[in-house]
């Protein structure tokens, strides 16, 4: 590992816009929570948990990810989960995060929406106070469930809407196109929430068209498969739409067969506004810095390329223009002052 490159990326001011809090549940915390809550888990050791993280596709991963979330039972668990993630981000100079949570994963097993939201929001507040990390919370609807179920969770979230930045769409993509959620995204937009959706991770390019034209999203999560449709690439580039790429996730879920084949660099060259994220770092083997390093090394990215990616992370965020400009200027200052 190139330590100089790691130091450069670690110190680079960054934002993360595609992170599932439930996907930051490290095996150590999973064991601790299993014990605290007297929940049985089907693993003897932390190493056995990690050994089980060998996936052939998105569904393989989701089955284990939803099972792992069963150790999360009360407000304190959600606080600890979120705080552990923010602590790591503080060590990597991550200054702003817009994080996903999947309330249905919890409410469907009898956990109160309030316990989930209160725990996460308290940690996000403490993360800003203790580490200066600003944040937003994005409520994701599980797309393998019905639109009616999504309306139910939006109703539960009603008292929290002033603390929720936006809605997202995640879980099993194939067979669950964005159009299935047209009405709930319209409702979310009417309530002033931002809209994002996973599209084109495993699903085809027409799912990205649907996310744009039917869900009216402000950002596309993943979006890799846009490359199958040159006109879509041109449209995304022209509109400055941010695509939240997740390199280590793509490798672990076999969206790509080798990091050297990751489309990030060609997407940059096509004028797409791409940025780097960790998706579910506890399951995919790396947090934000590791994801930058994985593409930097495999695709031979320059420091300037990495600075563009970091700037795109703020440009694509839902921060206001002044904050974006301040963060982007800090990146220029960092690069200019960096030795060598
Ligand atoms: N990469 C991913 N794609 C879809 N749903 C998810 N939920 C957590 N991670 C996900
Ligand atoms: Zn994701």
Coordinates of C-alpha atoms and ligand atoms in Angstrom, one line a residue:
X1 CA 0.0 0.0 0.0
X2 CA 1.2 3.4 -0.9
X3 CA 1.4 5.3 2.4
X4 CA 1.9 8.7 0.8
X5 CA -1.2 8.3 -1.3
X6 CA -3.2 7.0 1.8
X7 CA -2.1 10.1 3.7
X8 CA -3.1 12.4 0.9
X9 CA -6.6 10.9 0.6
X10 CA -7.1 10.6 4.3
X11 CA -6.4 14.3 4.8
X12 CA -8.4 15.4 1.8
X13 CA -11.6 17.1 2.9
X14 CA -14.4 14.8 1.8
X15 CA -18.2 14.3 2.0
X16 CA -20.0 10.9 1.9
X17 CA -23.4 10.8 0.2
X18 CA -24.1 7.1 -0.1
X19 CA -23.8 5.2 3.2
X20 CA -26.3 2.9 4.7
X21 CA -26.0 3.2 8.4
X22 CA -27.1 -0.5 8.8
X23 CA -24.2 -1.3 6.5
X24 CA -21.7 0.2 8.9
X25 CA -22.5 -2.4 11.5
X26 CA -19.1 -4.0 12.2
X27 CA -19.0 -7.6 13.3
X28 CA -17.5 -6.5 16.7
X29 CA -20.5 -4.2 17.3
X30 CA -22.8 -6.9 16.0
X31 CA -21.5 -9.3 18.7
X32 CA -21.6 -6.7 21.4
X33 CA -25.2 -5.8 20.6
X34 CA -26.2 -9.5 20.3
X35 CA -24.9 -9.9 23.8
X36 CA -26.5 -6.7 25.2
X37 CA -29.9 -7.6 23.7
X38 CA -29.7 -11.4 24.2
X39 CA -30.2 -12.0 20.5
X40 CA -28.8 -15.2 19.0
X41 CA -26.7 -14.8 15.9
X42 CA -25.6 -17.7 13.6
X43 CA -21.9 -17.1 14.0
X44 CA -19.4 -18.2 16.7
X45 CA -16.7 -15.6 16.1
X46 CA -16.1 -12.2 14.5
X47 CA -13.9 -14.0 12.0
X48 CA -16.7 -16.3 11.1
X49 CA -19.0 -13.3 10.4
X50 CA -16.4 -11.8 8.1
X51 CA -15.9 -15.1 6.4
X52 CA -19.6 -15.2 5.6
X53 CA -19.3 -11.9 3.6
X54 CA -18.7 -13.6 0.3
X55 CA -21.4 -12.4 -2.1
X56 CA -22.2 -13.2 -5.8
X57 CA -24.8 -10.5 -6.2
X58 CA -26.8 -7.8 -4.5
X59 CA -29.5 -10.3 -3.1
X60 CA -26.8 -12.5 -1.5
X61 CA -25.6 -9.5 0.4
X62 CA -29.1 -8.2 1.3
X63 CA -30.0 -11.5 2.9
X64 CA -27.1 -11.3 5.3
X65 CA -27.4 -7.5 5.8
X66 CA -31.1 -7.7 6.9
X67 CA -30.3 -10.6 9.2
X68 CA -27.4 -8.7 10.8
X69 CA -29.7 -5.7 11.5
X70 CA -31.7 -8.0 13.9
X71 CA -29.2 -7.1 16.7
X72 CA -30.4 -3.5 16.6
X73 CA -33.2 -3.3 19.1
X74 CA -33.4 0.0 20.9
X75 CA -32.5 3.7 20.7
X76 CA -29.1 3.2 22.2
X77 CA -28.1 0.6 19.6
X78 CA -28.9 3.0 16.8
X79 CA -27.0 5.8 18.6
X80 CA -24.0 3.5 19.0
X81 CA -24.1 2.4 15.4
X82 CA -24.3 5.9 14.0
X83 CA -21.7 7.3 16.5
X84 CA -19.2 4.5 15.6
X85 CA -19.5 5.5 11.9
X86 CA -19.0 9.2 12.6
X87 CA -16.0 8.6 14.8
X88 CA -14.3 6.8 11.9
X89 CA -15.3 9.5 9.5
X90 CA -13.7 12.1 11.8
X91 CA -10.4 10.3 11.5
X92 CA -10.6 10.4 7.7
X93 CA -11.4 14.2 7.4
X94 CA -14.9 13.5 6.3
X95 CA -16.7 16.8 7.0
X96 CA -20.2 16.2 5.7
X97 CA -22.3 13.1 5.4
X98 CA -25.8 12.4 4.0
X99 CA -26.7 8.9 5.3
X100 CA -29.4 6.4 4.6
X101 CA -31.4 4.4 7.0
X102 CA -33.9 1.6 6.2
X103 CA -36.8 2.1 8.8
X104 CA -38.8 -0.8 7.4
X105 CA -36.0 -3.3 8.2
X106 CA -36.7 -2.4 11.9
X107 CA -40.4 -1.5 12.1
X108 CA -41.3 -4.8 10.3
X109 CA -39.8 -6.6 13.3
X110 CA -41.6 -4.6 15.9
X111 CA -39.0 -1.9 16.6
X112 CA -40.6 1.6 17.1
X113 CA -39.8 4.1 14.3
X114 CA -39.1 6.6 17.1
X115 CA -36.3 4.4 18.7
X116 CA -34.6 4.2 15.3
X117 CA -34.9 7.9 14.4
X118 CA -34.2 9.2 17.9
X119 CA -31.0 7.2 18.2
X120 CA -29.7 8.1 14.8
X121 CA -30.6 11.8 15.1
X122 CA -29.0 12.1 18.6
X123 CA -25.8 10.7 17.3
X124 CA -25.8 13.0 14.2
X125 CA -26.2 15.9 16.6
X126 CA -23.4 14.7 18.8
X127 CA -21.3 14.1 15.7
X128 CA -21.6 17.7 14.7
X129 CA -20.9 18.9 18.2
X130 CA -17.9 16.6 18.9
X131 CA -16.3 16.3 15.4
X132 CA -17.8 19.2 13.4
X133 CA -19.3 16.7 10.9
X134 CA -22.5 18.2 9.4
X135 CA -25.1 15.7 8.2
X136 CA -28.4 14.9 6.7
X137 CA -30.6 11.9 7.1
X138 CA -32.3 10.1 4.2
X139 CA -35.1 7.7 4.7
X140 CA -35.0 4.8 2.3
X141 CA -38.0 2.8 1.1
X142 CA -37.3 -0.9 0.6
X143 CA -38.2 -1.5 -3.1
X144 CA -38.9 -5.2 -2.7
X145 CA -41.9 -4.1 -0.5
X146 CA -45.0 -2.4 -1.8
X147 CA -45.6 1.3 -2.4
X148 CA -48.4 1.1 0.2
X149 CA -45.8 0.0 2.8
X150 CA -43.7 3.0 1.8
X151 CA -46.7 5.2 2.5
X152 CA -47.0 3.6 6.0
X153 CA -43.4 4.4 6.8
X154 CA -43.7 8.0 5.6
X155 CA -46.7 8.4 7.9
X156 CA -44.6 7.1 10.8
X157 CA -41.9 9.6 9.9
X158 CA -44.4 12.5 9.8
X159 CA -43.4 14.0 13.2
X160 CA -39.7 13.9 12.1
X161 CA -39.9 15.4 8.7
X162 CA -38.2 18.6 9.7
X163 CA -35.2 16.5 10.7
X164 CA -35.2 14.3 7.5
X165 CA -33.4 15.6 4.5
X166 CA -34.9 13.3 1.9
X167 CA -36.1 10.0 0.8
X168 CA -34.3 7.2 -1.1
X169 CA -35.0 3.9 -2.7
X170 CA -32.9 0.8 -2.0
X171 CA -32.9 -3.0 -1.6
X172 CA -33.4 -5.5 -4.5
X173 CA -33.3 -3.6 -7.7
X174 CA -34.1 -6.1 -10.4
X175 CA -37.9 -6.5 -10.9
X176 CA -38.6 -3.4 -8.7
X177 CA -38.3 -0.5 -11.1
X178 CA -38.5 3.1 -9.9
X179 CA -41.9 3.5 -11.5
X180 CA -43.3 1.2 -8.8
X181 CA -42.8 4.2 -6.4
X182 CA -44.1 7.0 -8.5
X183 CA -46.8 8.2 -6.1
X184 CA -44.7 8.1 -2.9
X185 CA -41.9 10.0 -4.5
X186 CA -44.4 12.6 -5.7
X187 CA -45.8 12.9 -2.1
X188 CA -42.2 13.2 -0.7
X189 CA -41.4 16.0 -3.2
X190 CA -44.6 17.8 -2.3
X191 CA -43.5 17.7 1.4
X192 CA -40.3 19.4 0.5
X193 CA -38.0 16.3 0.8
X194 CA -35.1 15.7 -1.5
X195 CA -35.3 12.6 -3.6
X196 CA -32.6 10.1 -4.5
X197 CA -32.8 6.5 -5.7
X198 CA -30.5 3.5 -6.3
X199 CA -30.7 3.0 -10.1
X200 CA -28.4 1.2 -12.5
X201 CA -26.5 -0.8 -9.9
X202 CA -27.7 -4.2 -11.2
X203 CA -30.8 -2.8 -12.9
X204 CA -30.7 -1.6 -16.6
X205 CA -30.4 1.9 -18.0
X206 CA -34.2 2.3 -18.3
X207 CA -34.4 2.3 -14.5
X208 CA -32.2 5.4 -14.5
X209 CA -34.5 7.0 -17.0
X210 CA -37.4 6.2 -14.7
X211 CA -35.7 7.6 -11.7
X212 CA -35.2 10.9 -13.5
X213 CA -38.5 11.1 -15.4
X214 CA -40.9 9.5 -12.9
X215 CA -39.3 10.0 -9.5
X216 CA -37.7 13.3 -10.3
X217 CA -34.6 12.5 -8.3
X218 CA -32.0 15.0 -7.3
X219 CA -29.2 12.4 -7.3
X220 CA -28.7 8.9 -8.7
X221 CA -27.2 6.3 -6.4
X222 CA -24.7 4.1 -8.3
X223 CA -25.9 4.7 -11.9
X224 CA -23.1 2.5 -13.4
X225 CA -25.4 1.0 -16.0
X226 CA -26.0 4.4 -17.7
X227 CA -22.9 3.5 -19.7
X228 CA -25.1 1.1 -21.7
X229 CA -27.0 4.1 -23.1
X230 CA -24.8 6.9 -24.6
X231 CA -27.7 9.3 -24.9
X232 CA -28.4 8.9 -21.2
X233 CA -24.8 9.6 -20.4
X234 CA -25.0 12.8 -22.4
X235 CA -28.2 13.8 -20.6
X236 CA -26.7 13.1 -17.2
X237 CA -23.5 15.0 -18.0
X238 CA -25.4 17.9 -19.5
X239 CA -27.7 18.2 -16.4
X240 CA -24.8 17.9 -13.9
X241 CA -26.6 15.0 -12.2
X242 CA -24.4 13.5 -9.4
X243 CA -23.9 9.8 -9.5
X244 CA -22.8 8.4 -6.1
X245 CA -20.4 5.6 -7.0
X246 CA -19.4 2.8 -4.6
X247 CA -16.2 1.1 -5.9
X248 CA -15.6 -1.6 -3.2
X249 CA -19.3 -2.4 -3.1
X250 CA -19.3 -2.9 -6.9
X251 CA -16.4 -5.4 -6.6
X252 CA -17.9 -7.3 -3.6
X253 CA -21.3 -7.6 -5.3
X254 CA -19.8 -8.6 -8.6
X255 CA -21.1 -5.6 -10.5
X256 CA -17.5 -5.5 -11.8
X257 CA -15.1 -8.4 -11.9
X258 CA -11.9 -6.4 -11.2
X259 CA -11.3 -2.9 -9.8
X260 CA -9.2 -2.2 -12.9
X261 CA -12.5 -2.5 -14.9
X262 CA -14.4 0.0 -12.7
X263 CA -16.1 2.6 -14.9
X264 CA -15.3 5.6 -12.7
X265 CA -12.5 7.0 -14.8
X266 CA -14.3 6.7 -18.1
X267 CA -17.4 8.2 -16.4
X268 CA -15.2 11.2 -15.4
X269 CA -13.9 11.5 -18.9
X270 CA -17.5 11.5 -20.2
X271 CA -18.2 14.6 -18.2
X272 CA -20.3 12.8 -15.6
X273 CA -20.4 14.2 -12.0
X274 CA -19.3 11.1 -10.1
X275 CA -18.1 10.9 -6.6
X276 CA -16.9 8.1 -4.3
X277 CA -18.7 6.4 -1.4
X278 CA -18.5 3.3 0.8
X279 CA -22.2 2.1 0.6
X280 CA -22.0 -0.7 3.3
X281 CA -18.4 -0.5 4.6
X282 CA -18.7 -3.1 7.3
X283 CA -19.7 -5.6 4.6
X284 CA -17.5 -4.5 1.7
X285 CA -14.1 -4.2 3.3
X286 CA -13.5 -0.5 3.5
X287 CA -14.6 3.0 4.5
X288 CA -14.4 6.2 2.4
X289 CA -10.6 6.5 2.2
X290 CA -10.3 2.8 1.2
X291 CA -12.7 3.4 -1.6
X292 CA -10.8 6.4 -2.9
X293 CA -7.6 4.4 -2.7
X294 CA -9.0 1.4 -4.5
X295 CA -9.9 3.4 -7.5
X296 CA -6.8 5.6 -7.3
X297 CA -4.6 2.6 -7.5
X298 CA -6.5 0.4 -9.9
X299 CA -7.3 3.3 -12.4
X300 CA -4.1 5.2 -11.9
X301 CA -5.8 8.4 -10.8
X302 CA -3.8 11.6 -10.2
X303 CA -4.0 13.7 -7.1
X304 CA -5.9 16.2 -9.2
X305 CA -8.4 13.5 -10.2
X306 CA -8.9 12.7 -6.5
X307 CA -9.4 16.4 -5.7
X308 CA -12.1 16.5 -8.4
X309 CA -13.8 13.6 -6.8
X310 CA -13.7 15.2 -3.4
X311 CA -15.0 18.5 -4.8
X312 CA -17.8 16.5 -6.5
X313 CA -18.7 15.0 -3.2
X314 CA -19.6 18.5 -1.9
X315 CA -21.0 19.8 -5.2
X316 CA -23.4 16.8 -5.2
X317 CA -24.5 17.3 -1.6
X318 CA -27.6 19.1 -0.4
X319 CA -25.5 21.7 1.4
X320 CA -26.2 25.3 0.5
X321 CA -24.1 27.1 -2.1
X322 CA -22.0 29.0 0.4
X323 CA -21.1 25.9 2.4
X324 CA -20.3 24.0 -0.9
X325 CA -18.0 26.9 -2.1
X326 CA -16.2 26.9 1.3
X327 CA -15.6 23.2 1.2
X328 CA -14.4 23.2 -2.4
X329 CA -12.0 26.1 -1.6
X330 CA -10.6 24.1 1.3
X331 CA -9.8 21.3 -1.1
X332 CA -8.0 23.7 -3.4
X333 CA -6.0 25.0 -0.4
X334 CA -5.2 21.4 0.7
X335 CA -3.9 20.4 -2.7
X336 CA -1.9 23.6 -3.1
X337 CA -0.2 23.2 0.3
X338 CA 0.4 19.5 0.0
X339 CA 4.1 18.6 -0.2
X340 CA 5.4 17.1 -3.5
Ligands
LIG1 N1 -25.8 -1.5 -2.4 C1 -27.1 -1.5 -2.1 N2 -28.0 -1.6 -3.1 C2 -29.3 -1.7 -2.8 N3 -29.8 -1.7 -1.5 C3 -28.9 -1.6 -0.5 N4 -29.1 -1.6 0.8 C4 -27.9 -1.5 1.4 N5 -26.9 -1.5 0.4 C5 -27.5 -1.5 -0.8
LIG2 ZN1 -26.4 1.7 -1.5

